Each structure stands twice: as structure tokens, then as C-alpha cells.
Short mmCIF file of C-alpha atoms and ligand atoms in Angstrom, two decimals:
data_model
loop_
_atom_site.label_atom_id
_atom_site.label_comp_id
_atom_site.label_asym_id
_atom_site.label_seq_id
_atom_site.Cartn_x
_atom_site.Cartn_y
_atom_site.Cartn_z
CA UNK A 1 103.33 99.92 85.09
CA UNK A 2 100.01 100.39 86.58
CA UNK A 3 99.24 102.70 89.28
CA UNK A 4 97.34 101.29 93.08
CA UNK A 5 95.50 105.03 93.00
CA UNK A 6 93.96 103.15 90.19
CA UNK A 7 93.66 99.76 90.94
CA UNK A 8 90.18 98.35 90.20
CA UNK A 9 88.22 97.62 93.31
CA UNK A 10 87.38 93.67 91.77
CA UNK A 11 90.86 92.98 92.16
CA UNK A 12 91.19 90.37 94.79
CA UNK A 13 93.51 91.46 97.61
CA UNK A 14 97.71 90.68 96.90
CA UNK A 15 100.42 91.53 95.04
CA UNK A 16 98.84 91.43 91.45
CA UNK A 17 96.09 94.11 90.53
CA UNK A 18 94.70 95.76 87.19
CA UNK A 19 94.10 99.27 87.25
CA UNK A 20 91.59 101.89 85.41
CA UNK A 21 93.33 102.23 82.38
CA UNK A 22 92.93 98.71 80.79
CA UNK A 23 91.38 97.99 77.22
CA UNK A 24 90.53 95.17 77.40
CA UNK A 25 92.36 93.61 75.17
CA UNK A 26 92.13 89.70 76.60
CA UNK A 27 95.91 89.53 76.09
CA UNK A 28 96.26 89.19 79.92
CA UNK A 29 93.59 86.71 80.48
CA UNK A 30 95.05 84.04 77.44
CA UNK A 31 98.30 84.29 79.05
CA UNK A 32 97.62 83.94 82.69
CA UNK A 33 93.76 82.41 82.50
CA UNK A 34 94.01 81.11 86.32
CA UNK A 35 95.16 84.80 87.36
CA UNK A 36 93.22 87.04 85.11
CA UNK A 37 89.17 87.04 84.59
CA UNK A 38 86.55 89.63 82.52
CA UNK A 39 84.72 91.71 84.58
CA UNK A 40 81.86 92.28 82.38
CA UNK A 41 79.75 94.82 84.43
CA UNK A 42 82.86 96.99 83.58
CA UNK A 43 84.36 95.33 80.26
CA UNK A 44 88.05 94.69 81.16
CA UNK A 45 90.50 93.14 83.02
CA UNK A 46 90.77 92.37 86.98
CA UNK A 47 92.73 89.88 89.11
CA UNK A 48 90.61 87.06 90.00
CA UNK A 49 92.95 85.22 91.75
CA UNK A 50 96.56 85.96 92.79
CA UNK A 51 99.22 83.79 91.28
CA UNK A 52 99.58 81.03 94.23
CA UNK A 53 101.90 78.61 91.88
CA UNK A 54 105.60 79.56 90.64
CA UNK A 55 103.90 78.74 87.01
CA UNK A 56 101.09 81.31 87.90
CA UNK A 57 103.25 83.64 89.07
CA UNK A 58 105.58 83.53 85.94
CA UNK A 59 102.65 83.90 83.29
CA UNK A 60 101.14 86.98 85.43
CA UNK A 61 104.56 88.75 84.80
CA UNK A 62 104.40 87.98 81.21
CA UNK A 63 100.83 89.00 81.31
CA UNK A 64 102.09 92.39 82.85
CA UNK A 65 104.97 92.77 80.00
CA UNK A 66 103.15 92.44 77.03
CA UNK A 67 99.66 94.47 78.56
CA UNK A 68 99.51 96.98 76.00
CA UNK A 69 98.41 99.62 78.25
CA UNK A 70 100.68 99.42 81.23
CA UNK A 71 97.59 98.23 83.19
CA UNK A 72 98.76 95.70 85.41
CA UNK A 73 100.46 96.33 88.60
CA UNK A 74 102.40 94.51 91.32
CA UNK A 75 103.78 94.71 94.43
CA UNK A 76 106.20 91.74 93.73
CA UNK A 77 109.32 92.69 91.20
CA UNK A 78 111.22 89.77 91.82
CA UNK A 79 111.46 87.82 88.46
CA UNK A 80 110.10 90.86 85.96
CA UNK A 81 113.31 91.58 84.59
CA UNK A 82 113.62 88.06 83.51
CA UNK A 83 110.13 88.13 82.30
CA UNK A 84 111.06 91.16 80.13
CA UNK A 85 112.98 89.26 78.09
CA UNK A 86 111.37 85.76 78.26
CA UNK A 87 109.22 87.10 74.46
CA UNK A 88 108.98 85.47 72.05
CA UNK A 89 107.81 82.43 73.80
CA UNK A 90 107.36 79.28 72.07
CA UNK A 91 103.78 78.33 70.52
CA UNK A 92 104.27 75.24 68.67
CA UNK A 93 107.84 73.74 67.21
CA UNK A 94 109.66 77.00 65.42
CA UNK A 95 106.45 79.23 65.84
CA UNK A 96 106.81 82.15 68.90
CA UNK A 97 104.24 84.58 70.27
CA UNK A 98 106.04 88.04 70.38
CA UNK A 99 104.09 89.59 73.73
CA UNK A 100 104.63 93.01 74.07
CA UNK A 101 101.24 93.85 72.54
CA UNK A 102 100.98 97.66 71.29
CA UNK A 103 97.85 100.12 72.08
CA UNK A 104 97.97 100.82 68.38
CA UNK A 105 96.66 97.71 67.22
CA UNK A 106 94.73 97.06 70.25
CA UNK A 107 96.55 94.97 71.78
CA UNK A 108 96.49 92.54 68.67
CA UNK A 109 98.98 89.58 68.75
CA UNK A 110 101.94 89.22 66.92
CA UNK A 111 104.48 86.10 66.28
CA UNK A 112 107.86 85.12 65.34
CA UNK A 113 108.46 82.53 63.13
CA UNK A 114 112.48 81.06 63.10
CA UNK A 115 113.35 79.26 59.90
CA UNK A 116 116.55 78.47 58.33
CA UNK A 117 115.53 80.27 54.96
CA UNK A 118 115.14 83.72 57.33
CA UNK A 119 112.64 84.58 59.97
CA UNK A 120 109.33 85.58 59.70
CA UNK A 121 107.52 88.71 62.00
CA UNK A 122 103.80 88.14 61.45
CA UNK A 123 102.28 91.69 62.55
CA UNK A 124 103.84 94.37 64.46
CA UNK A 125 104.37 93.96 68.49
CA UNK A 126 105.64 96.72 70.76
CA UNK A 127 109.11 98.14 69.63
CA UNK A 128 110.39 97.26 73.05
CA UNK A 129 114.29 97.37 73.33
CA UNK A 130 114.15 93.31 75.58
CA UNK A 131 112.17 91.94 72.49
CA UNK A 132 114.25 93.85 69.99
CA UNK A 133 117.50 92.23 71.23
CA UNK A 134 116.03 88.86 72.14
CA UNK A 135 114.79 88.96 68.02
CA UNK A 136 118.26 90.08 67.18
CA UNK A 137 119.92 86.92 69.17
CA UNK A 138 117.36 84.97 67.37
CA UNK A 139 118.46 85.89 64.03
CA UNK A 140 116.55 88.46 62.66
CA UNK A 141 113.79 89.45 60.73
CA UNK A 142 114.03 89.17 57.12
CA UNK A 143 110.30 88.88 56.24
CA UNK A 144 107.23 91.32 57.76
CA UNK A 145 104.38 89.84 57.39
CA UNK A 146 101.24 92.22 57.87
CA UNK A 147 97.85 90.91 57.73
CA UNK A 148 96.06 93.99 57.48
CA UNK A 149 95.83 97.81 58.16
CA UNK A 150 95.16 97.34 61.74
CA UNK A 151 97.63 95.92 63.21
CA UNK A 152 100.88 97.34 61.83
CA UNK A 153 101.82 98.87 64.97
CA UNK A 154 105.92 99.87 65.01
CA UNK A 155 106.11 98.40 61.99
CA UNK A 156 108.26 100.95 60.62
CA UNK A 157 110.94 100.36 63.48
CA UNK A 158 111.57 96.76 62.99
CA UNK A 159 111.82 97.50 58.84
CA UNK A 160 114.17 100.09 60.52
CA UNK A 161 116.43 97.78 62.73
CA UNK A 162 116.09 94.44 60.41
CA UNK A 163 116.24 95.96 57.28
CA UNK A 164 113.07 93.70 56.42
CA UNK A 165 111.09 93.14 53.54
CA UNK A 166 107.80 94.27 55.02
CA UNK A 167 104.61 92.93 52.79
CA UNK A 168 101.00 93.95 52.69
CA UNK A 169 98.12 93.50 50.63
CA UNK A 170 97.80 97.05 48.37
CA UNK A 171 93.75 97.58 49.63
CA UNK A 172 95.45 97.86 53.13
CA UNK A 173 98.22 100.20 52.09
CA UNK A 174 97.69 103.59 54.14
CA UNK A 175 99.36 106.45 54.71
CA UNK A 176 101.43 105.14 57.91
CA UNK A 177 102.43 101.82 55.32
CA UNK A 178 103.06 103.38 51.99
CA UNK A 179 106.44 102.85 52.40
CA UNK A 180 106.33 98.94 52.86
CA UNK A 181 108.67 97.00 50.29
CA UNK A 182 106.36 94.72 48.78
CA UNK A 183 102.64 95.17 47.86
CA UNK A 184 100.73 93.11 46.19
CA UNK A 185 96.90 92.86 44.79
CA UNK A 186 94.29 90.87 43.20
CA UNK A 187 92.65 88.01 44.80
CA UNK A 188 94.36 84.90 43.90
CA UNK A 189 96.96 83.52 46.60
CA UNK A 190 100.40 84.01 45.81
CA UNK A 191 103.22 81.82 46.94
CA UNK A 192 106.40 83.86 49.12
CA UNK A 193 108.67 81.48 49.47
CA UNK A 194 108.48 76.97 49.44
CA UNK A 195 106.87 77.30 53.17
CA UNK A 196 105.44 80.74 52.70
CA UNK A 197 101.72 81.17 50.94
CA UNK A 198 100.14 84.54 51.23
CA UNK A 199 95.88 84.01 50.77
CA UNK A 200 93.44 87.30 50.30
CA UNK A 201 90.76 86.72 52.87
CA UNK A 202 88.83 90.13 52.36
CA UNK A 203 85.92 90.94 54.63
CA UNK A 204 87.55 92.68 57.98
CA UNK A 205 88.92 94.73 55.55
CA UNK A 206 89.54 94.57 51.64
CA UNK A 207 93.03 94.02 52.40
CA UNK A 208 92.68 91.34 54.71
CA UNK A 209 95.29 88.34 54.13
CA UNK A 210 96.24 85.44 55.75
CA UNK A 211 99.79 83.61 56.03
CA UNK A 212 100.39 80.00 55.97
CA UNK A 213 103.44 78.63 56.92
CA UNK A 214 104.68 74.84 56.26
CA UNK A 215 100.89 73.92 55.71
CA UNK A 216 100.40 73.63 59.13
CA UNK A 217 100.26 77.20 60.69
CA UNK A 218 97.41 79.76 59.68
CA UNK A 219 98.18 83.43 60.73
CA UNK A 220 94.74 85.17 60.19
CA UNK A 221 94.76 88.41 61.38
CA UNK A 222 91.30 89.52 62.38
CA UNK A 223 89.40 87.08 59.92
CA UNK A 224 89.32 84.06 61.96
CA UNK A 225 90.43 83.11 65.71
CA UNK A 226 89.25 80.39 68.40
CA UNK A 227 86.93 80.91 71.15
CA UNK A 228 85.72 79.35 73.98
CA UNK A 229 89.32 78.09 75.54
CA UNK A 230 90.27 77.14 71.78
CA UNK A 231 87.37 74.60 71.91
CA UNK A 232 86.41 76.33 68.27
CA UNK A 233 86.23 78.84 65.65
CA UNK A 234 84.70 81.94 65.35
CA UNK A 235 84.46 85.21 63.56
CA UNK A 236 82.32 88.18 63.70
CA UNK A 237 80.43 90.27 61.83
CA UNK A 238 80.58 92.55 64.53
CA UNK A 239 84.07 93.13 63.87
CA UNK A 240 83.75 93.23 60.21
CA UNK A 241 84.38 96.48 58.54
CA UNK A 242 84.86 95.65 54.78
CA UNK A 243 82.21 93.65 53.93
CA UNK A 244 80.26 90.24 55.80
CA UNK A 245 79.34 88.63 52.78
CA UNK A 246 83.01 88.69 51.08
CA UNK A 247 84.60 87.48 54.64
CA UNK A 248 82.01 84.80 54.41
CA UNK A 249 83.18 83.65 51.16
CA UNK A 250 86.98 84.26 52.45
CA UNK A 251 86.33 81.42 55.52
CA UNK A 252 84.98 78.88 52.91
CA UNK A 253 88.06 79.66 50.72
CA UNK A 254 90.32 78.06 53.56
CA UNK A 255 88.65 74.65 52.98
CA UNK A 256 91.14 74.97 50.07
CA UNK A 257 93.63 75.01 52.43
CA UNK A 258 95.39 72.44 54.44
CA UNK A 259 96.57 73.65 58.47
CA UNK A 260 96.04 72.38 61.73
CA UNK A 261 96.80 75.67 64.12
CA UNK A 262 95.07 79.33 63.32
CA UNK A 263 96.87 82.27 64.88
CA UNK A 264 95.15 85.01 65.29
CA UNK A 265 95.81 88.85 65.92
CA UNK A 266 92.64 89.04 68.16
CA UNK A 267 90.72 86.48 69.82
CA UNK A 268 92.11 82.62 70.77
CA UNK A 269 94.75 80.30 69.25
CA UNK A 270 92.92 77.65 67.95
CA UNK A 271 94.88 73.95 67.54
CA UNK A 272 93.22 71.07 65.84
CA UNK A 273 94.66 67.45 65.92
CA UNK A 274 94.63 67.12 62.07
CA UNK A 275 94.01 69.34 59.07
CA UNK A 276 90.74 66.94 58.61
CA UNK A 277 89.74 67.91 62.49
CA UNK A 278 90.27 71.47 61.26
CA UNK A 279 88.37 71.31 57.67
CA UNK A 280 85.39 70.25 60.44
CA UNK A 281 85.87 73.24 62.74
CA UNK A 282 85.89 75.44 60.21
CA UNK A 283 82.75 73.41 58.46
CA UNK A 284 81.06 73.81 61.92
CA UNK A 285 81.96 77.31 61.78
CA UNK A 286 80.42 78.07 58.58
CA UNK A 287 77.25 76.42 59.60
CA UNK A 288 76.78 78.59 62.33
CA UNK A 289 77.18 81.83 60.55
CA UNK A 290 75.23 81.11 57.39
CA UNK A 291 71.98 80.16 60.30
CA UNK A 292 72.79 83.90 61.40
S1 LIG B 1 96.50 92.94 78.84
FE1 LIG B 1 96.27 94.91 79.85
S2 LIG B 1 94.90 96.09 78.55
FE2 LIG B 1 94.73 93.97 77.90
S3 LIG B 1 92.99 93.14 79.05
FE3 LIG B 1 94.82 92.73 80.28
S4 LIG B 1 95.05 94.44 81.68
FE4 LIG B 1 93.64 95.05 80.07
#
């Protein structure tokens, strides 16, 4: 946990503070937005307001178990054991957000998906021993699903304690991942399972790929998230390391697709009402970036 000697003088006075060592990873401020603001004079996290609600209070510990730093701080311990093992915590129907980010992938998110034909990890969260029994009451992992080189994490470990079939595109395939049990390559999409379709989307990097589950739920990695509260779509060729013009082409690929939710490793969850509402967001989307 974080340390007072370093608590950030923004902080507003209470029980809750962020100290000197954050990342600024936003993983804090999307899970307790009334609690947790940017200070952008310094470029991370600080406590804008102190939880006043029971709600507030409850998604400030979260915020303070999955930090992937150990940046956040409080005074108050009373409900952070249960918090420890509150992850995964529901999304959207059988779709979970794992928390415990990891410093190795920067924080990135990860989620749990629970389905009868065996559960799904999508990128690699903190190999925290709460989350690792809370997955094991939940069934499982039987597939690994990792979007890309970045954010593989403690990957190895839950291959380790799940005996997993851990997949990655073969451009991504590193030294820490060469021993994953299923590559594949080319750039056509290839199907996993009924529910399960695995689509290239290089551009962040060659190996970039994208999982859709049940054609409603995009997991994206770093090729596309939401921004503004989730009000729309972005992505960045600031972020881009491959190549812009091929992640370009990847994001007008997915009008192929049908899904209403994107789930991204970095950046906001993004939830349109419809997969037509979402062909328009990403339509919007692709506007903006081809006026530069
Ligand atoms: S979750 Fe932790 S590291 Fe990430 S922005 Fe918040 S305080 Fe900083």
C-alpha cells in the first residue's frame, strides 16, 4: 500500500490519498470516478474527493486493490479484506473485469469471461493469491486469451495454476511468450470455438488481435477503447507502434463485425445500445481519424 511520507500534496484531506509512486494508469479513476481525478500539471492520480457514500467508499477500495503500483493509501481498513476478493466484478451478463492490474502491462485491464463450454481470461491481471482463488471457485481458466505482446503480464502463472491453453498471435510471440500453447498467423480471422472469433487487428503492434465473444463483446487490446465517460471511440496514433496506416485499415475491418460492448486493455469501456449504434461510433470514429 501507499506510503503518507509520499502522499501527493493535491490529495484532499481524509482517509483516502495517492502517493508519489503512481503511473498513471487511469485504472483508479474508471473505477472510483467520484473519488479519483487527473492531476495534469503532474500526470497522475490524486484524491479529489473522499468517498462520502458507502458505494464511494467500496469502489475506492477496489480502486486501491487493483492500483498496479501500490499507490493508493488509506487510513480506513475496514472493508479491504472483503474488497480483496470482491475481483472479478461483473461487467455485463457472464463478462467480469479481473482488477488487480499489473505494472508490467501498465496497468492494462484484463477480464474473465464464465461460460459453460470453459472460461475465458482475456489478458493477464496481477497473479494475486484473492483473485487466483476467487477464479478457481469460479471454475477455471481453460482458455488465455492474449491480445498482444504488451499486456501478458503473469501470464505464465495462470497457464501454470489452470493448466490453460494460452493463445497469441505469432508476430507477438516474444521471448517471455514462446512457450504459449497455441499460435497462430496470417491475417484472416479464425474461429476458437461457436462463441469464440479471434480477428488480426495489426497496427499497435503486428500482432495485435481482437476477441469477440457471443457477437456481442469486443476485447481489443490496445487497438480501440472509449473515451470521454464511454460517450465514444477512440484510438491513437500516439500509441501506435506497428504501423498507423495498417491499424487504420484494422478499425474499418470491424464494420465486418457485429458487437455492441468494446473492452479494452487501456482506455474506457465503451457500450452501445445496438450493434447498428456501434457500426456508427465506430463510423464516427473513422471520420475523425482519416481528417487527422
Ligand atoms: S490505479 Fe494506481 S497507478 Fe493507476 S492511476 Fe490510480 S493511483 Fe495511479
Amino acid at each position: 500500500m501507499a506510503t503518507q511520507r509520499l502522499r501527493l500534496p493535491e490529495n484532499e484531506p481524509g482517509p483516502f490519498f495517492v502517493d508519489e509512486t503512481c503511473i498513471d494508469c487511469d485504472t483508479c479513476r474508471q473505477l472510483a470516478p467520484s473519488v479519483f481525478a487527473r492531476s495534469s500539471r503532474r500526470g497522475c492520480s490524486y484524491v479529489a474527493h473522499q468517498p462520502v457514500s458507502e458505494l464511494d467508499r467500496r469502489d475506492a477500495r477496489l480502486a486501491l486493490v487493483a492500483c498496479p503500483a501500490a499507490s493508493i493509501g488509506t487510513s480506513d481498513k475496514q472493508g479491504l479484506t472483503e474488497a480483496s476478493r470482491a475481483f472479478p466484478v461483473l461487467v455485463d451478463q457472464e463478462v467480469s473485469y479481473c482488477g488487480y492490474a499489473s505494472s508490467d502491462s501498465y496497468g492494462a485491464s484484463s477480464y474473465f469471461i464464465q461460460r459453460p463450454a470453459g472460461n475465458v481470461l482475456v489478458d493477464s491481471p496481477r497473479a494475486a493469491a484473492p483473485l487466483l482463488t476467487r477464479v478457481a471457485q469460479l471454475g477455471g481458466v481453460s482458455l488465455m486469451f492474449l491480445s498482444h505482446r504488451d499486456d501478458v503480464a503473469d501470464h505464465a502463472l495462470f497457464a501454470q495454476r489452470f493448466a490453460c491453453r494460452r493463445v497469441l498471435h505469432a508476430a507477438d510471440a516474444a521471448a517471455d511468450t514462446r512457450d504459449v500453447e497455441q499460435t497462430w498467423d496470417g491475417d484472416q480471422p479464425k474461429q476458437l470455438a461457436d462463441d469464440l472469433l479471434l480477428i488480426p487487428v495489426p497496427g499497435h503492434t503486428r500482432g495485435s488481435a481482437a476477441l469477440l465473444y457471443r457477437n456481442r463483446y469486443l476485447f481489443t487490446g490496445d487497438h480501440l477503447w472509449g473515451a470521454d465517460g464511454g460517450t465514444r471511440l477512440a484510438a491513437s496514433r500516439s500509441v501506435c507502434w506497428y504501423s498507423w496506416p495498417q491499424q487504420l485499415a484494422s478499425l474499418e475491418r470491424l464494420l465486418d463485425f457485429s458487437f455492441e460492448w468494446v473492452l479494452p486493455g487501456h482506455g474506457q469501456r465503451f457500450h452501445a445500445g445496438s450493434p447498428t449504434e456501434m457500426r456508427r461510433a465506430l463510423e464516427d470514429l473513422l471520420r475523425r481519424l482519416r481528417r487527422g
